[in-house]
Short mmCIF file of C-alpha atoms (C1' of nucleotides) in Angstrom, two decimals:
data_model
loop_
_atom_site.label_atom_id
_atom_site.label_comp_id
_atom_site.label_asym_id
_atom_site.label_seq_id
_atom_site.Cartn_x
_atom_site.Cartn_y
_atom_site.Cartn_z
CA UNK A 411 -121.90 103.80 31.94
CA UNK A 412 -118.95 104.98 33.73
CA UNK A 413 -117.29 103.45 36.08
CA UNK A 414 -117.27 105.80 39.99
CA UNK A 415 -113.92 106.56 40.91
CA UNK A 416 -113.05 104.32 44.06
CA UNK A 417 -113.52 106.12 47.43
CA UNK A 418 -112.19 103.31 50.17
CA UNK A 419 -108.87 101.46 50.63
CA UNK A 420 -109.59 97.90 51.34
CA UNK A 421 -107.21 94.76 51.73
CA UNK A 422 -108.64 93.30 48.51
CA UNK A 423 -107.57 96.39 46.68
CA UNK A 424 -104.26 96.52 48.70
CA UNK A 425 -103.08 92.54 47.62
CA UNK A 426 -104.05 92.31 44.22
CA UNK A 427 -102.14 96.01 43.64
CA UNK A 428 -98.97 94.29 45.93
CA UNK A 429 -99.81 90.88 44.12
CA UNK A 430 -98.14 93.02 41.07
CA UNK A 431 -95.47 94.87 42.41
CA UNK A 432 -92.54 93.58 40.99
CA UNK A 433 -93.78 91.16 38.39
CA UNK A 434 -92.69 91.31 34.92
CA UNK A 435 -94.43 88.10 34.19
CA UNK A 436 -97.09 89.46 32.58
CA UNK A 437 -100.13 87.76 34.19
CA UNK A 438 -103.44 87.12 33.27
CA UNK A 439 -106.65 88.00 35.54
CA UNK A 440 -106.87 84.56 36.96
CA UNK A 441 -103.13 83.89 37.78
CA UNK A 442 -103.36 87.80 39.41
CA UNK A 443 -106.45 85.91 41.67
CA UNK A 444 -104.60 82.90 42.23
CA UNK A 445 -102.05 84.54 44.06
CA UNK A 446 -104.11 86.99 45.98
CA UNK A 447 -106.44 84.10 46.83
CA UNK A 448 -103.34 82.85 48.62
CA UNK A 449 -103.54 86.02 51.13
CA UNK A 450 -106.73 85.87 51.02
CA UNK A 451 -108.49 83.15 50.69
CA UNK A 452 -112.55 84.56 50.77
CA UNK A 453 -111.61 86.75 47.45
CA UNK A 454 -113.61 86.42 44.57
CA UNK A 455 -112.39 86.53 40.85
CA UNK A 456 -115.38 89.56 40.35
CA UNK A 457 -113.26 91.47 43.06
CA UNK A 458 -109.92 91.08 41.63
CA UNK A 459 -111.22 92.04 38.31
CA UNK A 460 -112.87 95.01 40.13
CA UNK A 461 -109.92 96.49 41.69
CA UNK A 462 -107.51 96.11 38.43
CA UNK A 463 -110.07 98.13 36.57
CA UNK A 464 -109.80 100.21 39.48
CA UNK A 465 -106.61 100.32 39.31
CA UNK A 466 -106.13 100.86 35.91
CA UNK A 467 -108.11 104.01 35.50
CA UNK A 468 -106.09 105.27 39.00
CA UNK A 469 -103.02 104.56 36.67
CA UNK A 470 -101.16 102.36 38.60
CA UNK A 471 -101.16 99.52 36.30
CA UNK A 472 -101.50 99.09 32.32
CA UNK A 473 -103.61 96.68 30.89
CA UNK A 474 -102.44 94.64 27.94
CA UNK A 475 -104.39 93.17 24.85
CA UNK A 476 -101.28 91.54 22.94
CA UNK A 477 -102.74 88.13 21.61
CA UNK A 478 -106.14 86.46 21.81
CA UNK A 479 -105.43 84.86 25.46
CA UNK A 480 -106.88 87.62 26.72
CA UNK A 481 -105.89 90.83 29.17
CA UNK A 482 -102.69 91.06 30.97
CA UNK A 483 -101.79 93.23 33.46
CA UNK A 484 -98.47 95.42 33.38
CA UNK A 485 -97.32 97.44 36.73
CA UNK A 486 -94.92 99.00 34.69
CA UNK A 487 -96.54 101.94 33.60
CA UNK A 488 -93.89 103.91 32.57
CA UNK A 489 -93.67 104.00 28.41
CA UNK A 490 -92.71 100.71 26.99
CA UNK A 491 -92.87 97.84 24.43
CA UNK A 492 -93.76 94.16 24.37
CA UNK A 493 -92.32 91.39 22.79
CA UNK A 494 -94.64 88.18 22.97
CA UNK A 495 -92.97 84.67 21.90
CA UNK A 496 -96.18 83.23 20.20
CA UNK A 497 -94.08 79.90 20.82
CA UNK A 498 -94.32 79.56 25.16
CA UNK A 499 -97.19 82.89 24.97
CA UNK A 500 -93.97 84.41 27.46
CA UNK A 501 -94.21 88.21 27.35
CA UNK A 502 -90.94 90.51 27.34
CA UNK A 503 -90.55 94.28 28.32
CA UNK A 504 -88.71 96.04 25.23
CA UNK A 505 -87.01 99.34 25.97
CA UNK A 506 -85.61 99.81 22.11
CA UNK A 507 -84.76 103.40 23.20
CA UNK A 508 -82.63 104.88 20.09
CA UNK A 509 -83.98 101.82 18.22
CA UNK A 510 -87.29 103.36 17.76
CA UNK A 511 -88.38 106.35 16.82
CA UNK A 512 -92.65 107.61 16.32
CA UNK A 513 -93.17 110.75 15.16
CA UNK A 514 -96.61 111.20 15.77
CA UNK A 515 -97.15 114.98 15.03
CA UNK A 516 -98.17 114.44 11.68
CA UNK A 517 -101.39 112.93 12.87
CA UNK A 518 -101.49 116.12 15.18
CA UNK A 519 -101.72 118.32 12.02
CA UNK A 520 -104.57 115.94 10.78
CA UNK A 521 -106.99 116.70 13.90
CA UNK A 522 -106.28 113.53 15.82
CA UNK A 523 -105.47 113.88 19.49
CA UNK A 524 -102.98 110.82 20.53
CA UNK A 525 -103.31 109.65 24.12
CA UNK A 526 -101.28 106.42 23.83
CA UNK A 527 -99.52 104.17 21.34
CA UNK A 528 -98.05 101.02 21.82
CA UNK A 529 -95.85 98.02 20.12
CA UNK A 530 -95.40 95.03 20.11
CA UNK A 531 -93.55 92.21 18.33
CA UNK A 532 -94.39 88.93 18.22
CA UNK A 533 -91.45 86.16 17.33
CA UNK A 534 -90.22 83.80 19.32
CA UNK A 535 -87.74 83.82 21.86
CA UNK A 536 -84.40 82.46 22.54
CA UNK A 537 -85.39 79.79 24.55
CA UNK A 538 -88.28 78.40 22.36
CA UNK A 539 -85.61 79.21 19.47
CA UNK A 540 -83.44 76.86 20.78
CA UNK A 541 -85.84 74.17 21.67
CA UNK A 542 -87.38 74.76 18.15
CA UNK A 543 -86.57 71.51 16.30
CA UNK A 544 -87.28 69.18 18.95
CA UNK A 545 -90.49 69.92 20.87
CA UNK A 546 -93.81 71.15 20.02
CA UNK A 547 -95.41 74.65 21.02
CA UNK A 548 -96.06 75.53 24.29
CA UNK A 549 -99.71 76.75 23.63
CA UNK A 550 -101.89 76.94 20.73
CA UNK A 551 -100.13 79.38 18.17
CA UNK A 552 -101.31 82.73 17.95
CA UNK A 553 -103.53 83.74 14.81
CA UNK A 554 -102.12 87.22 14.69
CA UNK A 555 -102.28 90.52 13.41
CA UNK B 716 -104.40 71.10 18.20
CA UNK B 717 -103.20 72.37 14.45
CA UNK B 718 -106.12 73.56 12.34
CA UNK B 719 -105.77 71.58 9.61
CA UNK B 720 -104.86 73.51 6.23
CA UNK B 721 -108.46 74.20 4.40
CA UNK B 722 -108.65 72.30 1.31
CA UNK B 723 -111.70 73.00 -0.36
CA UNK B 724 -113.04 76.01 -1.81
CA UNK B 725 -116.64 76.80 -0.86
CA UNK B 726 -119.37 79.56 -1.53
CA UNK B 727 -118.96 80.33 2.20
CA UNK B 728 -115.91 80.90 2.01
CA UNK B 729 -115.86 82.69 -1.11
CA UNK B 730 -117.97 85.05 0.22
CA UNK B 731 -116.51 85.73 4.01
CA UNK B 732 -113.37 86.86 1.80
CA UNK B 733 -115.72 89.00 -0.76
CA UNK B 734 -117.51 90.43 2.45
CA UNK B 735 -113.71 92.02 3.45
CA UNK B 736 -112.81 93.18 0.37
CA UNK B 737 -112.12 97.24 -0.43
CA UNK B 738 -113.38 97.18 3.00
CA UNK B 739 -111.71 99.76 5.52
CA UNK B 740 -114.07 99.69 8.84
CA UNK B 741 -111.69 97.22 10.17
CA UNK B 742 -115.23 95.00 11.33
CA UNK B 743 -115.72 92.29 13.73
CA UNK B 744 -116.92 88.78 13.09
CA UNK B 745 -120.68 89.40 13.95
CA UNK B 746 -120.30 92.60 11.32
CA UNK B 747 -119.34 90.07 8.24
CA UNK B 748 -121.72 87.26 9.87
CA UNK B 749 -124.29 89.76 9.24
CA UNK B 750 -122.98 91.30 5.34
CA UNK B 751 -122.69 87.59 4.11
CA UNK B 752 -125.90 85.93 5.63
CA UNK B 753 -127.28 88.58 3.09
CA UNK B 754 -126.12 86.27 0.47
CA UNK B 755 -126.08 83.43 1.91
CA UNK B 756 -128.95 83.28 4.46
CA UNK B 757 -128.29 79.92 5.63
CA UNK B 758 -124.76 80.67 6.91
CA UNK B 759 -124.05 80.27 10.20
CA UNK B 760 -121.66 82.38 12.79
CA UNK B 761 -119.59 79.70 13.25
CA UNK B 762 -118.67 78.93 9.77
CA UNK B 763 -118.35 82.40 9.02
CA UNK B 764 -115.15 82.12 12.21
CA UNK B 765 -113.79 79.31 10.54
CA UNK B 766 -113.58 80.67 7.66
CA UNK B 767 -111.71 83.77 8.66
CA UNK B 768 -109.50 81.73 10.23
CA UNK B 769 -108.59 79.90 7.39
CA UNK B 770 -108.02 83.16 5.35
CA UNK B 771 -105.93 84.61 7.61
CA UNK B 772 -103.91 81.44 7.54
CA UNK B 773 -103.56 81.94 4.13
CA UNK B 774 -102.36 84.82 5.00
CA UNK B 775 -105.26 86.97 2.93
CA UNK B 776 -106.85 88.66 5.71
CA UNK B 777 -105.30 89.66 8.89
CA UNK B 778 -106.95 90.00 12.44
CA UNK B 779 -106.74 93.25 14.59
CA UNK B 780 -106.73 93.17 18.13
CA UNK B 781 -106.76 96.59 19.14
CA UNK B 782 -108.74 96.95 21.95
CA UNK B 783 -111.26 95.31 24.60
CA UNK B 784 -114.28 95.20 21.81
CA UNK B 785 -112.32 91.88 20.53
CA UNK B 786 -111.31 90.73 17.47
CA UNK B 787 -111.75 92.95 13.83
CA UNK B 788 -110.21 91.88 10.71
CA UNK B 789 -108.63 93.32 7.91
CA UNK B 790 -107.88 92.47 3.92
CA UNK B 791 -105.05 95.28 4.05
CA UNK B 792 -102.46 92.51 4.25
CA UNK B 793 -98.99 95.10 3.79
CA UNK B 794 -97.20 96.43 6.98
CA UNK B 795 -99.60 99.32 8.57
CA UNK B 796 -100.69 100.99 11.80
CA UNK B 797 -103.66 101.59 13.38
CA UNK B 798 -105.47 104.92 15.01
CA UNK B 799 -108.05 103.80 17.49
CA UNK B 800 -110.58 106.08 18.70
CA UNK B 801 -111.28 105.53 22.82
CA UNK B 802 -114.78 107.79 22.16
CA UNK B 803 -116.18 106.44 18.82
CA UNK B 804 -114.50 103.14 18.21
CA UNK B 805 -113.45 103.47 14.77
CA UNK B 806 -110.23 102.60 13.39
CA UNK B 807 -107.99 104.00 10.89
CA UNK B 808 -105.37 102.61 8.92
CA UNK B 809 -101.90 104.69 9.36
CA UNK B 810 -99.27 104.99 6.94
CA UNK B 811 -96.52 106.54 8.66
CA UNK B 812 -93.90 105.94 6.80
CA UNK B 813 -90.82 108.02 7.15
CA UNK B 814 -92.65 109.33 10.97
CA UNK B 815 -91.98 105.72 12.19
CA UNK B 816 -88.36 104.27 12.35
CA UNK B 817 -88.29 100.94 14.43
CA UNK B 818 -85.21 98.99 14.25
CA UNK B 819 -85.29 95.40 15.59
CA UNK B 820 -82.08 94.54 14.86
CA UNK B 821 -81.05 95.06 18.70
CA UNK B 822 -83.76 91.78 19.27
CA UNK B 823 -82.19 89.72 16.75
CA UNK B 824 -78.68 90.00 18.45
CA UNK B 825 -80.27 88.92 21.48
CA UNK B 826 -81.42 85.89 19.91
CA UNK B 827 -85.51 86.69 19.23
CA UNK B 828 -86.45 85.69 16.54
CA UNK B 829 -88.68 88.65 15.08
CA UNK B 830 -92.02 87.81 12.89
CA UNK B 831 -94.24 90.80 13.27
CA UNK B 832 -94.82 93.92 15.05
CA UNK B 833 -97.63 96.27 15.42
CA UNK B 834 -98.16 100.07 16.11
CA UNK B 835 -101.58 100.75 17.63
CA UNK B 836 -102.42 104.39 18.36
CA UNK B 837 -105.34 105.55 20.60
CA UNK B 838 -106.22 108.81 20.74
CA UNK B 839 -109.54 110.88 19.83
CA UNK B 840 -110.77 111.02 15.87
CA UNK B 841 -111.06 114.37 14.19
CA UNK B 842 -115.18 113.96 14.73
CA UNK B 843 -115.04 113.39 17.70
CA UNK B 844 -112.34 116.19 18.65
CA UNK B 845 -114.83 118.28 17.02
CA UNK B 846 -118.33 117.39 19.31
CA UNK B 847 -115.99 116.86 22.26
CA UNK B 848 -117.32 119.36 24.59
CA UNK B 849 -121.42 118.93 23.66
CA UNK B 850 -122.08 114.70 23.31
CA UNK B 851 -121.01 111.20 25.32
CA UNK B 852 -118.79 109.00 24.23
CA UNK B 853 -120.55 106.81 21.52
CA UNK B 854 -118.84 103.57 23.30
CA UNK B 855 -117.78 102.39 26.68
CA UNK B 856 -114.12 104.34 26.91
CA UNK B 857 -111.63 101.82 26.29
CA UNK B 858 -109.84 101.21 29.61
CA UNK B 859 -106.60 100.72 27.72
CA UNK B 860 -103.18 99.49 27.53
"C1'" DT C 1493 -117.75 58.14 -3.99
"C1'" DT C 1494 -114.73 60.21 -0.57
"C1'" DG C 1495 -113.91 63.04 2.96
"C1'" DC C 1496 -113.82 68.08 3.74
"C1'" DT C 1497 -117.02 71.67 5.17
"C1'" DT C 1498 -121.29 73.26 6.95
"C1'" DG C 1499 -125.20 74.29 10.17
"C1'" DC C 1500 -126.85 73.79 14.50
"C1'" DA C 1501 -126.65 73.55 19.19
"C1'" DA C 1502 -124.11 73.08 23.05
"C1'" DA C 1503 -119.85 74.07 25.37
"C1'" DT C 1504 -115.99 77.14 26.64
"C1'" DT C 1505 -113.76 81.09 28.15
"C1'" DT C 1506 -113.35 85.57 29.81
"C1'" DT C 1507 -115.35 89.31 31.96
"C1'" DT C 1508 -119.32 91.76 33.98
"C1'" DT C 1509 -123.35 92.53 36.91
"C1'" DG C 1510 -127.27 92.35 40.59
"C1'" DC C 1511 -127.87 92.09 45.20
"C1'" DA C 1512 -127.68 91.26 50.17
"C1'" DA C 1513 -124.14 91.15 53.61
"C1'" DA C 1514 -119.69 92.95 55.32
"C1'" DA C 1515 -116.36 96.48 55.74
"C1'" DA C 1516 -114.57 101.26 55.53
"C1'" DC C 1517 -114.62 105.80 57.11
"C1'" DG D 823 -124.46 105.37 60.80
"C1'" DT D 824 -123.92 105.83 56.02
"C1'" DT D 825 -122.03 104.54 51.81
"C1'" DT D 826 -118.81 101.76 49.40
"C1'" DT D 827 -117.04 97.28 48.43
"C1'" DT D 828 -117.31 92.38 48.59
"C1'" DG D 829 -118.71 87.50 47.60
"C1'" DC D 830 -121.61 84.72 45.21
"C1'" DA D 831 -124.12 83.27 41.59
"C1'" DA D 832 -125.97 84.22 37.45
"C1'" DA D 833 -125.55 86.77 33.07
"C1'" DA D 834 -123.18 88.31 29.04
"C1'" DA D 835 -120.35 88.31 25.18
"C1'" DA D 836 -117.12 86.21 22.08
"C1'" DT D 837 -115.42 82.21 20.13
"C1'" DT D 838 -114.96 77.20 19.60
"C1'" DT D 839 -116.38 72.38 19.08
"C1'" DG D 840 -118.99 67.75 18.21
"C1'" DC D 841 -121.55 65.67 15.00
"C1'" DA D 842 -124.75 64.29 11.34
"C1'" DA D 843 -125.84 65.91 6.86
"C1'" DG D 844 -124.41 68.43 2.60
"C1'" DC D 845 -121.35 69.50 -0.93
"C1'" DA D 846 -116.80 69.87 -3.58
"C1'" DA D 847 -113.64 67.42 -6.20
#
DNA sequence: TTGCTTGCAAATTTTTTGCAAAAAC
DNA sequence: GTTTTTGCAAAAAATTTGCAAGCAA
């Protein structure tokens, strides 16, 4: 069943949208509520949930399935990659730019209508690279596509 | 904690990986529960999810996440895309080949370490294009990344 | 025989939902 | 004042885990 658009502003909807702005961390649902629980301390997890799907399909913030932790939530919505260290689980904005090129039309002349696409690279990243002999992973490795 | 490395070969096993094979629906974990309990009727759902684990250790299988449905898993093991359809849910393998040009190099000379990447593609299926105007979605729309 | 793997059931984790009360307009 | 949104608690859905018994080597 779908979803009603939203109809009224409230504060809830206000700090978990400014509990965003900014970040390029990446967070999950629950570190989104932590901080908004800060502001407001009588929030519940249901609401923040409820107001990044609302949100989401107002197109002010992306959500992101890029390993099996779960959604993250991206307030960069303008077209970009991820790169996820499956080391530390840290999650990095890619703009490759000239670097990548997707030519997409021939699944045009095929029938399919494309709405989205999206990348994303998993590695590791400098820091865990350089740590890489001595400690152990950060979180449980990813079992990854 | 490591999952240890599997070291006996067993009929459930045997048969999780059988269950995949020539198979292109991309399925989920309850879909291959269900095609080997067929066989082996005393099978349970957890067994069947450690044993696709271990295969896609062994790097036979490989597991999809392409969307909020959760986890699928594929025995197409050699570097491919994915078309995901928001109305119907199914997924297509893509082989773009000379469409898609994505050059990592620019990671590695920032010191990432690269191991995989993955192209996901949501859009609308030819099918689906086609009874656009006259049915519902068949599936929850994806609120999507 | 030895010890890895299974089946079962219970536990976890993440996200969603029903409903009365509170807030928005 | 009316309708939407919230908070809470309970439900759902997906996946994982402990453990005794079963099976592979």
């Amino acid at each position: 069943m779908r979803r009603a658009a939203r109809k009224r502003t409230t504060r809830q909807l206000e700090e978990v949208f400014k509990a965003l702005q900014g970040d390029h961390t990446h967070p999950f649902a629950h570190e989104i509520y932590r901080r908004v629980h800060k502001k407001l301390r009588r929030i519940s997890l249901a609401t923040v949930y409820r107001n990044l799907h609302n949100l989401v399909e107002e197109g002010k913030i992306r959500t992101l399935l890029l390993d099996e932790q779960g959604a993250r939530f991206d307030p960069e919505t303008s077209q970009h990659d991820h790169f996820v260290c499956v080391r530390c689980g840290r999650v990095v904005d890619l703009f490759l730019r000239q670097a990548r090129r997707i030519d997409l039309s021939p699944l045009a002349k095929q029938g399919y209508v494309v709405t989205t696409h999206n990348l994303t690279v998993h590695g590791t990243c400098q820091a865990c690279v350089a740590r890489r002999r001595t400690s152990k992973p950060q979180r449980p490795a990813a079992r990854k596509a």
